Short mmCIF file of C-alpha atoms in Angstrom, two decimals:
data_model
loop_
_atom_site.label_atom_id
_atom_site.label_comp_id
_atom_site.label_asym_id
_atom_site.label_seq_id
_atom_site.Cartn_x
_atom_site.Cartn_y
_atom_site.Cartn_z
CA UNK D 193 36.77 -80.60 67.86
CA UNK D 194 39.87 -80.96 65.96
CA UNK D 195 39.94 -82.85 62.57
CA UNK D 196 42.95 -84.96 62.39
CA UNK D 197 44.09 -88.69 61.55
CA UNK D 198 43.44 -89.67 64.94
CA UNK D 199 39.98 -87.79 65.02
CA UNK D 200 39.30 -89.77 61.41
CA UNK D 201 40.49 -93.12 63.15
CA UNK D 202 38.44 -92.99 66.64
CA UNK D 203 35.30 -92.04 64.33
CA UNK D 204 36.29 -94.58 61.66
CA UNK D 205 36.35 -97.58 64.23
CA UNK D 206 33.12 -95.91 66.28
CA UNK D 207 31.25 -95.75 62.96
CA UNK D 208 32.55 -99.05 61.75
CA UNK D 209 31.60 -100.95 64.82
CA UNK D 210 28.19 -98.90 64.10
CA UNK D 211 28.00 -100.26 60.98
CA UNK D 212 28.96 -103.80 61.96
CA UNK D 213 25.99 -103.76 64.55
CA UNK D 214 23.89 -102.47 62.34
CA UNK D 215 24.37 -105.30 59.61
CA UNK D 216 23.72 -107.92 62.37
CA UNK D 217 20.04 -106.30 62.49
CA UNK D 218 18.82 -106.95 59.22
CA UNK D 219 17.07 -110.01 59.85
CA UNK D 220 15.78 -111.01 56.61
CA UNK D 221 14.70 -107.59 55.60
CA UNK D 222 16.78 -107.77 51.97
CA UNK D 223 14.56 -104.54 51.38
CA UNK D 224 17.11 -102.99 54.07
CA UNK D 225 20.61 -104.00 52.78
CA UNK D 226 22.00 -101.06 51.03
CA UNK D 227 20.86 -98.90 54.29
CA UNK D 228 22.95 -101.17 56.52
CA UNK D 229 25.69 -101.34 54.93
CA UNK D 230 25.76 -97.47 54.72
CA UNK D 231 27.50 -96.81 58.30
CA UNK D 232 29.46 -99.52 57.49
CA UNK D 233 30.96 -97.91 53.98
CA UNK D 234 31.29 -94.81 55.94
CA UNK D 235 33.36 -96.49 58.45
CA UNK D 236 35.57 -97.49 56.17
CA UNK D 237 35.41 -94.16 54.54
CA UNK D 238 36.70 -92.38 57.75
CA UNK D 239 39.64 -95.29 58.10
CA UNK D 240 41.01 -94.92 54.61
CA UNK D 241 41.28 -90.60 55.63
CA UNK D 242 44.00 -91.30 57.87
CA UNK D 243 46.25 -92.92 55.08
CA UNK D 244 45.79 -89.41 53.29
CA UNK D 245 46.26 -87.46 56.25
CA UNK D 246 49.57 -89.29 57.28
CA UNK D 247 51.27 -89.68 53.09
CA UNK D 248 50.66 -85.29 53.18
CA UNK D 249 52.25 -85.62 57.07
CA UNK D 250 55.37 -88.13 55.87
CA UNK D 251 53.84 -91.05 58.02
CA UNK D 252 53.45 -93.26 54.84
CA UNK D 253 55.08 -93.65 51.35
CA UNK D 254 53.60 -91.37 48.60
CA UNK D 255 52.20 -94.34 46.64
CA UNK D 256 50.04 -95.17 49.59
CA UNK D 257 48.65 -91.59 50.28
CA UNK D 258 47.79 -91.63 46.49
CA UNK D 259 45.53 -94.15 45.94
CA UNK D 260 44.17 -93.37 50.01
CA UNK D 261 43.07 -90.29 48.48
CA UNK D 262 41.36 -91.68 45.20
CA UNK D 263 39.54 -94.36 47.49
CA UNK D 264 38.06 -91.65 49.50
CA UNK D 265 36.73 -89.60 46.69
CA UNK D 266 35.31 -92.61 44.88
CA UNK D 267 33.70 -93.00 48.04
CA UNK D 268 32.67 -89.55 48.66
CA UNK D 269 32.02 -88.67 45.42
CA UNK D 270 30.74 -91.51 43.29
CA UNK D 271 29.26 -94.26 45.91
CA UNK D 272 27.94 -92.09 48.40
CA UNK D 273 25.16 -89.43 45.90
CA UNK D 274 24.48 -93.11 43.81
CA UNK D 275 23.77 -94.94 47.23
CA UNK D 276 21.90 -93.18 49.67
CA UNK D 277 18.92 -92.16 47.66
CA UNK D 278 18.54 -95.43 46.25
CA UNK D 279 19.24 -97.08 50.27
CA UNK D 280 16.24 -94.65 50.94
CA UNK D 281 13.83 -95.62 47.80
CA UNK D 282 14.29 -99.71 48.53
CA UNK D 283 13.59 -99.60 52.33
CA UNK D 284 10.18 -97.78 51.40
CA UNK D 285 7.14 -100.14 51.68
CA UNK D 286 4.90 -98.67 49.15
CA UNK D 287 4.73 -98.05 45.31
CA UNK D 288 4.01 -93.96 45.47
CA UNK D 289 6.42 -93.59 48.33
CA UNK D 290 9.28 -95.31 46.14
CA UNK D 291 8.20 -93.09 43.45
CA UNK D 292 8.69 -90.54 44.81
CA UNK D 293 12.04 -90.77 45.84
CA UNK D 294 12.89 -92.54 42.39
CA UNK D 295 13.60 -88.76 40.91
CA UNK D 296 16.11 -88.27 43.60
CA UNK D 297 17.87 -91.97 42.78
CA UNK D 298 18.23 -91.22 39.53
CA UNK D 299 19.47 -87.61 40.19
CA UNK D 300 22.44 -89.23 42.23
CA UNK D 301 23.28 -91.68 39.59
CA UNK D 302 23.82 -88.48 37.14
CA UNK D 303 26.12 -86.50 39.73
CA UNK D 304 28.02 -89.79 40.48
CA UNK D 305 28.69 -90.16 36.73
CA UNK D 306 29.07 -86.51 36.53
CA UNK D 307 31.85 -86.44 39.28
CA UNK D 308 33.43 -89.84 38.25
CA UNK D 309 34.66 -88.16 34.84
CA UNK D 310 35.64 -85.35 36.28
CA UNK D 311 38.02 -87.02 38.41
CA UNK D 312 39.57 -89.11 35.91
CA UNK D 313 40.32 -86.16 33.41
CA UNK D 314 41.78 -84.20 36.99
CA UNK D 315 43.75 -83.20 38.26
CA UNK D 316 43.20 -84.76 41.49
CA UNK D 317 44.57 -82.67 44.36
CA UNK D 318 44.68 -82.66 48.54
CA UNK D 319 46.44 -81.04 50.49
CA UNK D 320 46.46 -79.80 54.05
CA UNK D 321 43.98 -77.33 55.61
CA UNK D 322 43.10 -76.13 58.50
CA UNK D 323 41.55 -78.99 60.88
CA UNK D 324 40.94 -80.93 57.35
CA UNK D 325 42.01 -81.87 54.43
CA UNK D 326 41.04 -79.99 50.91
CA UNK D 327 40.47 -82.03 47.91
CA UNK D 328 40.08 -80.81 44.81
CA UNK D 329 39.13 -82.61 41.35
CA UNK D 330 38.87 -79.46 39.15
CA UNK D 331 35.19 -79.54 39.01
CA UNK D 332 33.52 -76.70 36.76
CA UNK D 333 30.45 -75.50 38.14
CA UNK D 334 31.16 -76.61 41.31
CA UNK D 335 28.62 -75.04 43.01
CA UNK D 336 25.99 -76.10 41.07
CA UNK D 337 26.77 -80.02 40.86
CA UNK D 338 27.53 -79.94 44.97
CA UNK D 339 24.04 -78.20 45.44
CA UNK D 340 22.46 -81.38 43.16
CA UNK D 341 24.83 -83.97 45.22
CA UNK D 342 23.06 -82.44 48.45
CA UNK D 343 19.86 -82.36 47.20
CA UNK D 344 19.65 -85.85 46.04
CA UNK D 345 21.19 -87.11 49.41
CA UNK D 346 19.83 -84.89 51.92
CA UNK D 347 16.34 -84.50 50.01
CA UNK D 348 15.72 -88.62 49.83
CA UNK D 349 16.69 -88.84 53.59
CA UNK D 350 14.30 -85.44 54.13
CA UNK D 351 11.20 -87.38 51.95
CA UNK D 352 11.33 -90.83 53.85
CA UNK D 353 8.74 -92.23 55.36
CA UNK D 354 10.91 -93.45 58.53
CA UNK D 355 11.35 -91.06 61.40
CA UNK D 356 14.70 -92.06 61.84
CA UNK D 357 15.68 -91.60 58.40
CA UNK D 358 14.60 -88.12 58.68
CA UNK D 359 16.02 -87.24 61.36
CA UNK D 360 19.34 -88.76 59.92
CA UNK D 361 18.54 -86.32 56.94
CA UNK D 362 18.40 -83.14 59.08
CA UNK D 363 21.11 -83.46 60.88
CA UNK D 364 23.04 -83.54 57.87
CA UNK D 365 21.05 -80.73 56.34
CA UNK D 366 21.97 -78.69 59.17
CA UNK D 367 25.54 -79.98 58.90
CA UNK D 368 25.49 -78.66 55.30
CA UNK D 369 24.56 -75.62 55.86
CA UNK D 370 26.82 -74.76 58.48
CA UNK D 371 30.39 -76.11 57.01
CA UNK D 372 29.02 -74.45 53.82
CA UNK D 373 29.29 -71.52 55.69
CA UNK D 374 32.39 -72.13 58.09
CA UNK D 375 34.36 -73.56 54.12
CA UNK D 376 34.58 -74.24 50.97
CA UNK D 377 37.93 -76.37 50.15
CA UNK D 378 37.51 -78.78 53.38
CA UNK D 379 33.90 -79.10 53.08
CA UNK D 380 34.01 -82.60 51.39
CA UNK D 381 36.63 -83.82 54.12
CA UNK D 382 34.27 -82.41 57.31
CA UNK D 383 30.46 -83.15 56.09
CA UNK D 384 31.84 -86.87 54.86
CA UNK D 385 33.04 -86.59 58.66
CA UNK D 386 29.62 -85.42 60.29
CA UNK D 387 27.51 -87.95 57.89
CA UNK D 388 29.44 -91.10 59.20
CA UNK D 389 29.28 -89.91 62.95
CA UNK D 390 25.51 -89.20 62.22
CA UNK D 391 24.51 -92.70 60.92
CA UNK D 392 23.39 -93.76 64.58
CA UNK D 393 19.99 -92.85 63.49
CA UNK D 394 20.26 -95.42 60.98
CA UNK D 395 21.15 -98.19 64.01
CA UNK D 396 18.37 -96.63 65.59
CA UNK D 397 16.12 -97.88 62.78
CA UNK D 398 17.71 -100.96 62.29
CA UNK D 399 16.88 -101.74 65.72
CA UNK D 400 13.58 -100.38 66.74
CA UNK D 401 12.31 -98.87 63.17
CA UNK D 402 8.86 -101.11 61.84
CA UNK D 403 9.39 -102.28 58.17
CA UNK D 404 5.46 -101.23 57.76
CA UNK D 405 3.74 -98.55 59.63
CA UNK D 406 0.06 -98.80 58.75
CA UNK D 407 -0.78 -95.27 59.58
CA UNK D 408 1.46 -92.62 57.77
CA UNK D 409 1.01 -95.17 54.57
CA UNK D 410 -2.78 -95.80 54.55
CA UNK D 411 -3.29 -93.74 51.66
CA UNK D 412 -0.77 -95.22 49.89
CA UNK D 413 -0.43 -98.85 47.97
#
């Protein structure tokens, strides 16, 4: 598949509408917000991409593509580690499960911070690549702090008690590891991608997914 502005829009409105449906499931279940809204915020995520992708094609003024681009990494880079393990910890149903995935939570709140300062000291780059777009915020250690981002997001999804929710969390696991591979400039543009288009698992649960399921949790309060 190419990556383009009209790949980011036909997955931005898919995963939007995804999002949209998946809100209308809640019923009730407040413990279940921030995971809703997830697909939703990725949605949007995808949407704001094609501003970036047509300011760096001439499409739209400079001043447009600019603050496109700062949306998306605030997104990617701030909302996105913060949110998902703490999405993960509320939904759980018991004390030791939410403990457990507290460590990660917190973890995500420290790259978010970590990543928020780095962008505002900059600079704050993208340009064109191929099939994607590669930002760059000047991050030192970069390997390092992405490996922590990953392993708060990916491991929270990985630890839940929700079937769905794992299986969300390995297909982006495997999505890591192969754009990790495949590279290194674009790989914020295409796993941000592959984690919106993935978020039908979370519908999934939204849907069918019990809020309590007696077994796995027995030994658990």
């Amino acid at each position: 598949m190419c990556f383009s502005p009209e790949g980011d829009f036909v997955g931005g409105v898919v995963v939007t509408a995804i999002g949209v449906d998946t809100c209308r499931h809640l019923r009730g279940r407040r413990e279940y917000l921030l995971l809703a809204v997830l697909p939703l915020v990725l949605g949007v995520h995808l949407l704001i991409e094609v501003f970036v992708w047509e300011q760096l094609r001439g499409g739209v003024p400079y001043e447009v593509g600019r603050v496109a681009m700062w949306l998306y990494l605030l997104i990617a880079m701030v909302v996105v580690p913060a949110l998902v393990p703490f999405a993960v910890m509320m939904l759980e149903p018991t004390r030791l499960r939410r403990l457990t995935i507290a460590p990660f939570a917190l973890l995500g709140a420290v790259v978010a911070v970590i990543l928020l300062l780095t962008m505002l000291r900059g600079p704050v780059t993208v340009k064109l690549g191929s099939y994607h777009l590669a930002y760059s915020i000047g991050l030192h250690h970069g390997i390092l702090v992405v490996g922590l981002y990953l392993f708060a997001t990916c491991g929270s999804l990985l630890l839940s008690g929700y079937r769905d929710i794992v299986i969300f969390g390995i297909a982006n696991t495997i999505a890591v590891i192969f754009l990790a591979r495949l590279t290194a400039d674009g790989f914020a543009s295409l796993w941000c991608f592959y984690a919106a288009l993935s978020c039908g698992a979370i519908c999934l649960h939204m849907r069918y997914g019990k809020p309590h399921r007696a077994h796995p949790y027995a030994f658990e309060t």
